[in-house]
Coordinates of C-alpha atoms in Angstrom, one line a residue:
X7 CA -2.9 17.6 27.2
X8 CA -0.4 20.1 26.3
X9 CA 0.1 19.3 22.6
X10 CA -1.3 20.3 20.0
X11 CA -1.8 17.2 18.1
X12 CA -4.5 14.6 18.6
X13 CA -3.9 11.7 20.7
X14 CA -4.6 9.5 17.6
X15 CA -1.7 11.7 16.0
X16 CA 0.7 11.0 18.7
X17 CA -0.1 7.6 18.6
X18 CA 1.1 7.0 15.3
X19 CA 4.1 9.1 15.1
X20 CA 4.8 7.3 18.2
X21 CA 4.6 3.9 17.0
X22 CA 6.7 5.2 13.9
X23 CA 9.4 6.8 15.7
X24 CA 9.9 4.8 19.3
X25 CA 11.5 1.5 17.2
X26 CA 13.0 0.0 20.6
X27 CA 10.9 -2.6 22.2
X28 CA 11.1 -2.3 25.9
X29 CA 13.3 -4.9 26.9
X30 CA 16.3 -3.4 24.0
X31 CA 15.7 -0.1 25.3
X32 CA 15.9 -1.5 29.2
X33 CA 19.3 -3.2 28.1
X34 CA 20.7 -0.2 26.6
X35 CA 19.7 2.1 29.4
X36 CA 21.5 -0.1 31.8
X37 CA 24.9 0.4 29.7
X38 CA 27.7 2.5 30.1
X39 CA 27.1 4.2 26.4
X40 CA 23.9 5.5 27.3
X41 CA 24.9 6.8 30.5
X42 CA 27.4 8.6 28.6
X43 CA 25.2 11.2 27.2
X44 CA 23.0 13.8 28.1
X45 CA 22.6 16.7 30.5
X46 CA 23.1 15.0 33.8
X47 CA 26.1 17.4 34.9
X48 CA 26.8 14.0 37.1
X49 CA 23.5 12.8 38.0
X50 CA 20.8 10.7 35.3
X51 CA 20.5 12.8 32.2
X52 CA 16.9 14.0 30.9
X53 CA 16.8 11.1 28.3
X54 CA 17.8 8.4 30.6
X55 CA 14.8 9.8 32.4
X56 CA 12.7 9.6 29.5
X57 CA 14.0 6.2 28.3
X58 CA 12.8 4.9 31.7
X59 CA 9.4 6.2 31.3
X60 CA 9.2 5.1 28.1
X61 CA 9.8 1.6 28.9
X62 CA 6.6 2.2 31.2
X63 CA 4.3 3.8 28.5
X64 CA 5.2 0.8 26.5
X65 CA 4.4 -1.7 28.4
X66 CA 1.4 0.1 29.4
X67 CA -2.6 -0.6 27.0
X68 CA -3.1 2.6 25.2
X69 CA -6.8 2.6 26.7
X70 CA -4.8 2.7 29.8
X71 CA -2.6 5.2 29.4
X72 CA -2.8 8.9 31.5
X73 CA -2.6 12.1 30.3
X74 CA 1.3 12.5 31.6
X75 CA 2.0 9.5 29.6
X76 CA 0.2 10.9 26.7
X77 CA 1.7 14.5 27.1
X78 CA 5.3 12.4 27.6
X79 CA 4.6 10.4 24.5
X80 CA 4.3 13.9 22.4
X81 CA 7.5 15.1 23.9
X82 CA 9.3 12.2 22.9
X83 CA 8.0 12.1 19.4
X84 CA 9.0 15.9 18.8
X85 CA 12.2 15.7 20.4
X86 CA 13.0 12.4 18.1
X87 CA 12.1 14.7 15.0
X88 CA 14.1 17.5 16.1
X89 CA 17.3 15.5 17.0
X90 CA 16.8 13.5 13.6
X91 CA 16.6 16.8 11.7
X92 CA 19.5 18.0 12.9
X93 CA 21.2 14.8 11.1
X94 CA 24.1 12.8 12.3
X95 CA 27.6 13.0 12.0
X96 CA 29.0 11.6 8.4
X97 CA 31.5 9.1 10.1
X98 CA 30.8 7.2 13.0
X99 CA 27.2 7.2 13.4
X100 CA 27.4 3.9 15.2
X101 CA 29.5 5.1 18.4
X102 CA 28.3 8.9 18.2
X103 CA 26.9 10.6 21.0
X104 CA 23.7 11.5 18.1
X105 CA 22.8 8.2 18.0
X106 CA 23.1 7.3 21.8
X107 CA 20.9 10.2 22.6
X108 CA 18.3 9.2 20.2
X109 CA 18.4 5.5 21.5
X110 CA 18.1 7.0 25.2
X111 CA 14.7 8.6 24.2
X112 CA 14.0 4.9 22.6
X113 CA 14.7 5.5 18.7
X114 CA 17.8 3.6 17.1
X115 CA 18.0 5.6 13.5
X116 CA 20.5 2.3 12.3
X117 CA 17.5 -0.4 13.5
X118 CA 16.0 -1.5 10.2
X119 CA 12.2 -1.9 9.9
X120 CA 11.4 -5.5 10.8

């Protein structure tokens, strides 16, 4: 595995971080919004990738899971604390492309803890 962290580690910051269950985060990757933003330069973007795969991981029994997902699941919970560092934009959070990104790699920072 290619983080540092232990699996148990990732497993919580992942639970903490990933709040879209897998069908919101199927129907969101299927709309226009999230194919908006990203790196694609015309073709699926990096986090529409990762959304997809996180779908998978999530439906997936954590005794089950393989060390891609595992090293995938680490990626996802640093980039989620990096692009939530960075902060938002003060108007418009709802429509921004910050927030779509973030909800690509399966975190919506306006979902309230339920």
């Amino acid at each position: 595995m290619s983080s540092s962290k232990s699996r148990d580690e990732i497993w919580s910051e992942w639970r903490d971080l990933v709040n879209l269950a897998p069908a919101e985060l199927e129907d969101w990757l299927s709309s226009e919004e999230s194919k908006s933003v990203g790196d694609g330069e015309g073709g699926e973007s990096t986090g529409h990738k990762s959304g997809r795969r996180i779908v998978e991981i999530k439906r997936t029994n954590k005794g089950e899971l393989t060390d891609d997902q595992w090293d995938h699941m680490a990626t996802v919970v640093g980039y989620i604390k990096r692009h939530l560092a960075q902060g938002g934009p003060d108007d418009g959070v709802e429509n921004s492309n910050w927030r779509y990104s973030l909800m690509n790699w399966g975190h919506d920072p306006l979902k309230k803890d339920s």
